PDB file of C-alpha atoms in Angstrom:
ATOM      1  CA  VAL A  15      77.111  90.764 103.955  1.00 55.00           C
ATOM      2  CA  ALA A  16      75.519  87.319 104.091  1.00 51.00           C
ATOM      3  CA  SER A  17      75.310  85.050 101.065  1.00 48.00           C
ATOM      4  CA  ARG A  18      75.597  81.642  99.462  1.00 48.00           C
ATOM      5  CA  GLY A  19      77.769  82.884  96.605  1.00 44.00           C
ATOM      6  CA  ARG A  20      81.473  82.902  95.693  1.00 42.00           C
ATOM      7  CA  GLY A  21      83.928  85.657  94.740  1.00 42.00           C
ATOM      8  CA  ARG A  22      87.581  86.528  94.111  1.00 44.00           C
ATOM      9  CA  GLY A  23      90.182  88.580  95.912  1.00 43.00           C
ATOM     10  CA  GLY A  24      91.556  92.054  95.038  1.00 41.00           C
ATOM     11  CA  ALA A  25      94.935  93.453  93.917  1.00 41.00           C
ATOM     12  CA  ARG A  26      98.392  93.710  95.497  1.00 43.00           C
ATOM     13  CA  ALA A  27     100.026  97.046  96.274  1.00 42.00           C
ATOM     14  CA  MET A  28     102.995  98.122  94.136  1.00 42.00           C
ATOM     15  CA  PRO A  29     106.373  98.156  95.981  1.00 47.00           C
ATOM     16  CA  HIS A  30     108.208 101.454  96.545  1.00 46.00           C
ATOM     17  CA  PRO A  31     110.796 101.948  93.750  1.00 47.00           C
ATOM     18  CA  ASP A  32     114.464 102.854  94.035  1.00 50.00           C
ATOM     19  CA  PRO A  33     115.170 106.201  92.252  1.00 45.00           C
ATOM     20  CA  ARG A  34     118.746 105.091  91.562  1.00 46.00           C
ATOM     21  CA  GLU A  35     117.365 102.754  88.887  1.00 48.00           C
ATOM     22  CA  LEU A  36     116.017 105.621  86.771  1.00 43.00           C
ATOM     23  CA  ALA A  37     118.793 105.479  84.185  1.00 44.00           C
ATOM     24  CA  THR A  38     117.961 101.871  83.308  1.00 44.00           C
ATOM     25  CA  ALA A  39     114.181 102.021  83.726  1.00 42.00           C
ATOM     26  CA  ASN A  40     112.167 100.281  80.992  1.00 41.00           C
ATOM     27  CA  VAL A  41     108.767 101.147  79.584  1.00 39.00           C
ATOM     28  CA  GLY A  42     106.059 100.080  82.009  1.00 37.00           C
ATOM     29  CA  SER A  43     108.363  99.708  85.027  1.00 34.00           C
ATOM     30  CA  ASN A  44     107.331 100.981  88.451  1.00 34.00           C
ATOM     31  CA  ILE A  45     110.323 103.325  88.838  1.00 33.00           C
ATOM     32  CA  ARG A  46     109.588 106.867  89.928  1.00 36.00           C
ATOM     33  CA  PRO A  47     111.804 109.425  91.694  1.00 37.00           C
ATOM     34  CA  ARG A  48     110.931 110.817  95.090  1.00 35.00           C
ATOM     35  CA  SER A  49     111.699 114.305  93.753  1.00 37.00           C
ATOM     36  CA  ALA A  50     108.734 114.011  91.376  1.00 35.00           C
ATOM     37  CA  THR A  51     106.399 114.397  94.354  1.00 34.00           C
ATOM     38  CA  ARG A  52     108.441 116.683  96.572  1.00 33.00           C
ATOM     39  CA  ASP A  53     105.584 119.062  97.294  1.00 41.00           C
ATOM     40  CA  ILE A  54     102.368 117.147  96.624  1.00 43.00           C
ATOM     41  CA  ARG A  55     102.182 113.374  96.288  1.00 35.00           C
ATOM     42  CA  SER A  56      99.850 111.908  93.716  1.00 34.00           C
ATOM     43  CA  SER A  57      96.857 109.941  94.952  1.00 35.00           C
ATOM     44  CA  GLN A  58      97.826 106.375  95.913  1.00 34.00           C
ATOM     45  CA  THR A  59      94.918 103.992  95.624  1.00 34.00           C
ATOM     46  CA  GLY A  60      95.339 100.280  96.213  1.00 35.00           C
ATOM     47  CA  GLY A  61      93.184  97.433  94.946  1.00 38.00           C
ATOM     48  CA  GLY A  62      89.417  97.729  94.979  1.00 41.00           C
ATOM     49  CA  TRP A  63      87.249 100.700  94.158  1.00 43.00           C
ATOM     50  CA  HIS A  64      87.309 104.436  94.786  1.00 41.00           C
ATOM     51  CA  LEU A  65      83.967 106.200  94.621  1.00 44.00           C
ATOM     52  CA  GLY A  66      83.798 109.941  94.034  1.00 42.00           C
ATOM     53  CA  LYS A  67      83.054 112.346  91.251  1.00 39.00           C
ATOM     54  CA  HIS A  68      86.287 111.155  89.643  1.00 36.00           C
ATOM     55  CA  THR A  69      86.301 107.361  89.961  1.00 33.00           C
ATOM     56  CA  GLN A  70      89.617 105.522  89.671  1.00 35.00           C
ATOM     57  CA  HIS A  71      90.318 101.785  89.669  1.00 34.00           C
ATOM     58  CA  GLY A  72      93.447 100.347  91.242  1.00 35.00           C
ATOM     59  CA  SER A  73      95.219  99.796  87.896  1.00 34.00           C
ATOM     60  CA  ASP A  74      94.707 103.471  86.975  1.00 38.00           C
ATOM     61  CA  ALA A  75      96.212 104.530  90.286  1.00 36.00           C
ATOM     62  CA  GLN A  76      99.330 102.408  89.636  1.00 37.00           C
ATOM     63  CA  PHE A  77      99.687 104.046  86.214  1.00 41.00           C
ATOM     64  CA  THR A  78      99.586 107.422  87.968  1.00 50.00           C
ATOM     65  CA  GLN A  79     102.671 106.467  89.994  1.00 54.00           C
ATOM     66  CA  MET A  80     104.726 105.551  86.913  1.00 75.00           C
ATOM     67  CA  GLY A  81     106.335 107.970  84.495  1.00 89.00           C
ATOM     68  CA  ILE A  82     105.976 108.262  80.735  1.00 92.00           C
ATOM     69  CA  THR A  83     108.958 107.117  78.677  1.00 92.00           C
ATOM     70  CA  GLY A  84     109.902 108.553  75.305  1.00 93.00           C
ATOM     71  CA  ASP A  85     112.837 107.881  73.011  1.00 94.00           C
ATOM     72  CA  PHE A  86     115.056 110.390  74.847  1.00 96.00           C
ATOM     73  CA  VAL A  87     113.419 111.346  78.155  1.00 95.00           C
ATOM     74  CA  ARG A  88     111.258 109.954  80.950  1.00 95.00           C
ATOM     75  CA  VAL A  89     108.729 112.228  82.661  1.00 95.00           C
ATOM     76  CA  PHE A  90     107.302 111.982  86.192  1.00 93.00           C
ATOM     77  CA  PRO A  91     104.492 111.885  87.109  1.00 93.00           C
ATOM     78  CA  ALA A  92     102.459 110.567  84.186  1.00 93.00           C
ATOM     79  CA  ARG A  93      99.367 112.328  85.546  1.00 92.00           C
ATOM     80  CA  ALA A  94      99.651 115.438  87.716  1.00 92.00           C
ATOM     81  CA  GLU A  95      96.913 115.584  90.346  1.00 92.00           C
ATOM     82  CA  ILE A  96      96.467 118.248  93.003  1.00 91.00           C
ATOM     83  CA  ARG A  97      93.746 117.134  95.410  1.00 90.00           C
ATOM     84  CA  ASN A  98      91.781 118.877  98.151  1.00 90.00           C
ATOM     85  CA  THR A  99      92.529 122.328  96.801  1.00 92.00           C
ATOM     86  CA  GLU A 100      91.460 125.384  98.758  1.00 90.00           C
ATOM     87  CA  PRO A 101      90.413 128.785  97.386  1.00 92.00           C
ATOM     88  CA  ASN A 102      93.076 131.499  97.665  1.00 93.00           C
ATOM     89  CA  VAL A 103      95.754 128.955  98.586  1.00 93.00           C
ATOM     90  CA  THR A 104      98.758 128.214  96.357  1.00 94.00           C
ATOM     91  CA  HIS A 105      99.504 124.532  95.658  1.00 94.00           C
ATOM     92  CA  VAL A 106     102.754 123.358  94.035  1.00 94.00           C
ATOM     93  CA  LEU A 107     103.630 120.057  92.347  1.00 93.00           C
ATOM     94  CA  THR A 108     107.030 119.211  90.838  1.00 94.00           C
ATOM     95  CA  ILE A 109     107.405 117.700  87.359  1.00 94.00           C
ATOM     96  CA  THR A 110     110.686 115.859  86.757  1.00 94.00           C
ATOM     97  CA  VAL A 111     112.237 115.023  83.378  1.00 95.00           C
ATOM     98  CA  VAL A 112     115.158 112.556  83.170  1.00 95.00           C
ATOM     99  CA  ASN A 113     117.495 112.341  80.182  1.00 95.00           C
ATOM    100  CA  ARG A 114     117.591 108.606  79.459  1.00 94.00           C
ATOM    101  CA  SER A 115     119.660 108.907  76.270  1.00 94.00           C
ATOM    102  CA  ASP A 116     123.433 108.627  75.825  1.00 94.00           C
ATOM    103  CA  HIS A 117     123.906 112.287  74.845  1.00 94.00           C
ATOM    104  CA  SER A 118     123.152 115.690  76.333  1.00 94.00           C
ATOM    105  CA  LYS A 119     119.687 116.920  75.367  1.00 94.00           C
ATOM    106  CA  ARG A 120     117.797 120.214  75.480  1.00 94.00           C
ATOM    107  CA  ILE A 121     114.400 119.901  77.138  1.00 95.00           C
ATOM    108  CA  ARG A 122     111.545 122.393  76.765  1.00 93.00           C
ATOM    109  CA  PHE A 123     108.118 122.756  78.361  1.00 95.00           C
ATOM    110  CA  ILE A 124     104.836 123.995  76.943  1.00 94.00           C
ATOM    111  CA  PRO A 125     102.933 125.422  79.943  1.00 95.00           C
ATOM    112  CA  PRO A 126      99.200 125.065  80.644  1.00 96.00           C
ATOM    113  CA  LYS A 127      96.821 127.569  79.052  1.00 95.00           C
ATOM    114  CA  THR A 128      94.411 127.798  81.990  1.00 93.00           C
ATOM    115  CA  LYS A 129      95.139 130.851  84.142  1.00 94.00           C
ATOM    116  CA  GLU A 130      94.792 128.810  87.345  1.00 95.00           C
ATOM    117  CA  PHE A 131      97.986 126.874  86.466  1.00 96.00           C
ATOM    118  CA  THR A 132     101.443 128.449  86.217  1.00 95.00           C
ATOM    119  CA  LEU A 133     104.613 126.580  85.248  1.00 95.00           C
ATOM    120  CA  HIS A 134     107.847 127.813  86.838  1.00 94.00           C
ATOM    121  CA  GLN A 135     110.937 126.529  85.045  1.00 89.00           C
ATOM    122  CA  ILE A 136     114.458 127.942  84.921  1.00 84.00           C
ATOM    123  CA  PRO A 137     115.884 127.704  81.371  1.00 80.00           C
ATOM    124  CA  SER A 138     119.068 125.664  81.421  1.00 74.00           C
ATOM    125  CA  ILE A 139     121.716 124.334  79.100  1.00 82.00           C
ATOM    126  CA  ALA A 140     121.516 120.808  77.711  1.00 91.00           C
ATOM    127  CA  VAL A 141     120.910 118.111  80.330  1.00 93.00           C
ATOM    128  CA  ALA A 142     123.623 115.458  80.587  1.00 94.00           C
ATOM    129  CA  PRO A 143     122.778 111.731  80.249  1.00 94.00           C
ATOM    130  CA  GLY A 144     121.180 110.268  83.367  1.00 93.00           C
ATOM    131  CA  LEU A 145     120.525 113.682  84.942  1.00 94.00           C
ATOM    132  CA  GLU A 146     117.183 115.401  85.455  1.00 93.00           C
ATOM    133  CA  MET A 147     115.597 118.824  85.274  1.00 93.00           C
ATOM    134  CA  THR A 148     112.481 119.947  87.134  1.00 94.00           C
ATOM    135  CA  ALA A 149     109.644 122.420  86.744  1.00 94.00           C
ATOM    136  CA  ASP A 150     107.234 123.547  89.458  1.00 95.00           C
ATOM    137  CA  LEU A 151     103.555 123.513  88.528  1.00 95.00           C
ATOM    138  CA  GLU A 152     101.676 126.060  90.615  1.00 95.00           C
ATOM    139  CA  TYR A 153      97.915 126.091  91.082  1.00 96.00           C
ATOM    140  CA  TYR A 154      95.940 129.023  92.476  1.00 95.00           C
ATOM    141  CA  SER A 155      92.251 129.811  92.207  1.00 94.00           C
ATOM    142  CA  GLU A 156      89.676 131.878  94.041  1.00 93.00           C
ATOM    143  CA  ALA A 157      86.967 129.341  93.157  1.00 92.00           C
ATOM    144  CA  ASP A 158      86.156 126.075  94.923  1.00 91.00           C
ATOM    145  CA  ALA A 159      85.996 124.016  91.720  1.00 93.00           C
ATOM    146  CA  ASP A 160      87.791 121.429  89.579  1.00 94.00           C
ATOM    147  CA  PHE A 161      90.172 122.429  86.784  1.00 96.00           C
ATOM    148  CA  PHE A 162      91.914 120.525  83.979  1.00 96.00           C
ATOM    149  CA  ASP A 163      94.791 121.360  81.665  1.00 96.00           C
ATOM    150  CA  GLU A 164      98.027 119.802  80.401  1.00 96.00           C
ATOM    151  CA  VAL A 165     101.797 120.271  80.295  1.00 96.00           C
ATOM    152  CA  THR A 166     103.833 119.173  77.269  1.00 96.00           C
ATOM    153  CA  VAL A 167     107.512 118.177  77.407  1.00 95.00           C
ATOM    154  CA  LEU A 168     109.581 118.494  74.217  1.00 95.00           C
ATOM    155  CA  CYS A 169     112.945 116.871  73.515  1.00 94.00           C
ATOM    156  CA  GLU A 170     113.918 116.400  69.853  1.00 93.00           C
ATOM    157  CA  THR A 171     111.220 114.021  68.498  1.00 94.00           C
ATOM    158  CA  ASP A 172     109.726 113.363  71.941  1.00 95.00           C
ATOM    159  CA  ARG A 173     106.474 115.190  72.653  1.00 96.00           C
ATOM    160  CA  ILE A 174     105.060 113.956  75.964  1.00 96.00           C
ATOM    161  CA  THR A 175     101.790 115.387  77.274  1.00 96.00           C
ATOM    162  CA  ILE A 176     100.980 115.234  80.987  1.00 95.00           C
ATOM    163  CA  PRO A 177      97.328 115.775  81.980  1.00 95.00           C
ATOM    164  CA  VAL A 178      96.963 118.159  84.915  1.00 95.00           C
ATOM    165  CA  PHE A 179      94.028 118.030  87.347  1.00 95.00           C
ATOM    166  CA  ALA A 180      93.087 120.159  90.356  1.00 94.00           C
ATOM    167  CA  TYR A 181      90.324 118.629  92.493  1.00 92.00           C
ATOM    168  CA  ALA A 182      88.290 120.480  95.096  1.00 92.00           C
ATOM    169  CA  PRO A 183      87.693 118.623  98.392  1.00 91.00           C
ATOM    170  CA  ARG A 184      85.136 115.823  98.149  1.00 89.00           C
ATOM    171  CA  ALA A 185      84.133 112.550  99.737  1.00 89.00           C
ATOM    172  CA  GLU A 186      86.065 109.499  98.477  1.00 87.00           C
ATOM    173  CA  LEU A 187      84.736 106.097  99.480  1.00 88.00           C
ATOM    174  CA  HIS A 188      87.074 103.112  99.212  1.00 88.00           C
ATOM    175  CA  PHE A 189      86.179  99.437  99.569  1.00 85.00           C
ATOM    176  CA  ASP A 190      87.237  96.052  98.205  1.00 83.00           C
ATOM    177  CA  GLY A 191      85.954  95.293  94.733  1.00 79.00           C
ATOM    178  CA  TYR A 192      85.152  91.676  95.710  1.00 79.00           C
ATOM    179  CA  CYS A 193      83.705  89.917  98.760  1.00 79.00           C
ATOM    180  CA  LEU A 194      85.063  86.350  99.007  1.00 82.00           C
ATOM    181  CA  PHE A 195      82.663  83.853 100.589  1.00 82.00           C
ATOM    182  CA  GLY A 196      84.509  80.681  99.648  1.00 83.00           C
ATOM    183  CA  SER A 197      82.617  77.402  99.348  1.00 85.00           C
ATOM    184  CA  VAL A 198      79.130  77.592 100.865  1.00 82.00           C
ATOM    185  CA  ALA A 199      77.022  74.478 101.445  1.00 84.00           C
ATOM    186  CA  PRO A 200      73.300  74.535 100.587  1.00 84.00           C
ATOM    187  CA  SER A 201      71.114  76.136 103.285  1.00 82.00           C
ATOM    188  CA  GLN A 202      74.225  77.376 105.110  1.00 83.00           C
ATOM    189  CA  MET A 203      74.479  81.046 106.164  1.00 83.00           C
ATOM    190  CA  THR A 204      77.892  82.688 105.726  1.00 85.00           C
ATOM    191  CA  ILE A 205      78.727  86.218 106.861  1.00 84.00           C
ATOM    192  CA  ARG A 206      81.491  88.465 105.555  1.00 83.00           C
ATOM    193  CA  TYR A 207      82.313  92.060 106.494  1.00 84.00           C
ATOM    194  CA  VAL A 208      83.148  94.826 104.010  1.00 84.00           C
ATOM    195  CA  ASP A 209      84.957  97.932 105.276  1.00 86.00           C
ATOM    196  CA  ILE A 210      83.931 101.206 103.656  1.00 87.00           C
ATOM    197  CA  VAL A 211      86.435 103.993 104.323  1.00 90.00           C
ATOM    198  CA  ASN A 212      86.037 107.670 103.441  1.00 90.00           C
ATOM    199  CA  ARG A 213      89.508 108.947 102.549  1.00 86.00           C
ATOM    200  CA  GLY A 214      88.215 112.235 101.245  1.00 85.00           C
ATOM    201  CA  ALA A 215      88.103 115.630 102.913  1.00 86.00           C
ATOM    202  CA  ARG A 216      84.300 115.873 103.052  1.00 86.00           C
ATOM    203  CA  ALA A 217      81.626 113.799 104.789  1.00 88.00           C
ATOM    204  CA  ALA A 218      79.856 111.171 102.664  1.00 84.00           C
ATOM    205  CA  ASP A 219      76.259 109.951 102.485  1.00 84.00           C
ATOM    206  CA  PHE A 220      75.752 106.613 100.735  1.00 81.00           C
ATOM    207  CA  ARG A 221      73.279 103.761 100.280  1.00 80.00           C
ATOM    208  CA  LEU A 222      73.792 100.034  99.742  1.00 77.00           C
ATOM    209  CA  LEU A 223      71.655  98.622  96.931  1.00 77.00           C
ATOM    210  CA  ASN A 224      70.831  94.927  96.768  1.00 74.00           C
ATOM    211  CA  LYS A 225      69.290  92.972  93.891  1.00 73.00           C
ATOM    212  CA  GLN A 226      66.272  91.175  95.303  1.00 73.00           C
ATOM    213  CA  GLU A 227      66.692  88.081  93.098  1.00 75.00           C
ATOM    214  CA  MET A 228      70.207  87.420  94.426  1.00 74.00           C
ATOM    215  CA  PRO A 229      70.798  85.314  97.588  1.00 76.00           C
ATOM    216  CA  PHE A 230      72.387  88.210  99.493  1.00 75.00           C
ATOM    217  CA  VAL A 231      71.335  90.131 102.574  1.00 76.00           C
ATOM    218  CA  VAL A 232      73.184  93.420 103.183  1.00 75.00           C
ATOM    219  CA  GLU A 233      73.142  95.090 106.595  1.00 74.00           C
ATOM    220  CA  PRO A 234      72.860  97.877 107.554  1.00 68.00           C
TER     221      PRO A 234
END
């Protein structure tokens, strides 16, 4: 990219959390247990842009990594995503619920209604403070398509809903949301390079569009 303009930089990646801090995690913290993604890890997108049928900005991706906190429990992940699904193949993702209160609590799940999703959970006695219980979310379909549903976690007055997505393989283009040229003197040509990476499971065809009235030249 060549231009006489100016821009700003992107975002900074979120550090990996320590699961031992779960008992004292606050609303909006970046704490998440490794057990919450034992089988399938949620999509991790850094700063910039992600182009696909389901577009996600960096801030949305960080929210995916964090749990949802209620008055009594904290649930991981906040958004359950199973990507690059294959027909006639079973995919499993683990949902973890931590008792963040000072007393033992009974935790219940409301499973998805879509037949492609099945929730496997062993009924247990009340969960002690600071401990967790898990449920395995299983996805299976004969179709190469996207599906959406939700799982609800109940604990006394807490009612936490987790959206559940299953995405078929697709192309996913990632690139920085800004191209920083810095200070450019009049009549001076400045060149910057933008890396476009396909992190998806399918090949991608794309075009670069340029507004003719702007002082930019994009190649190729």
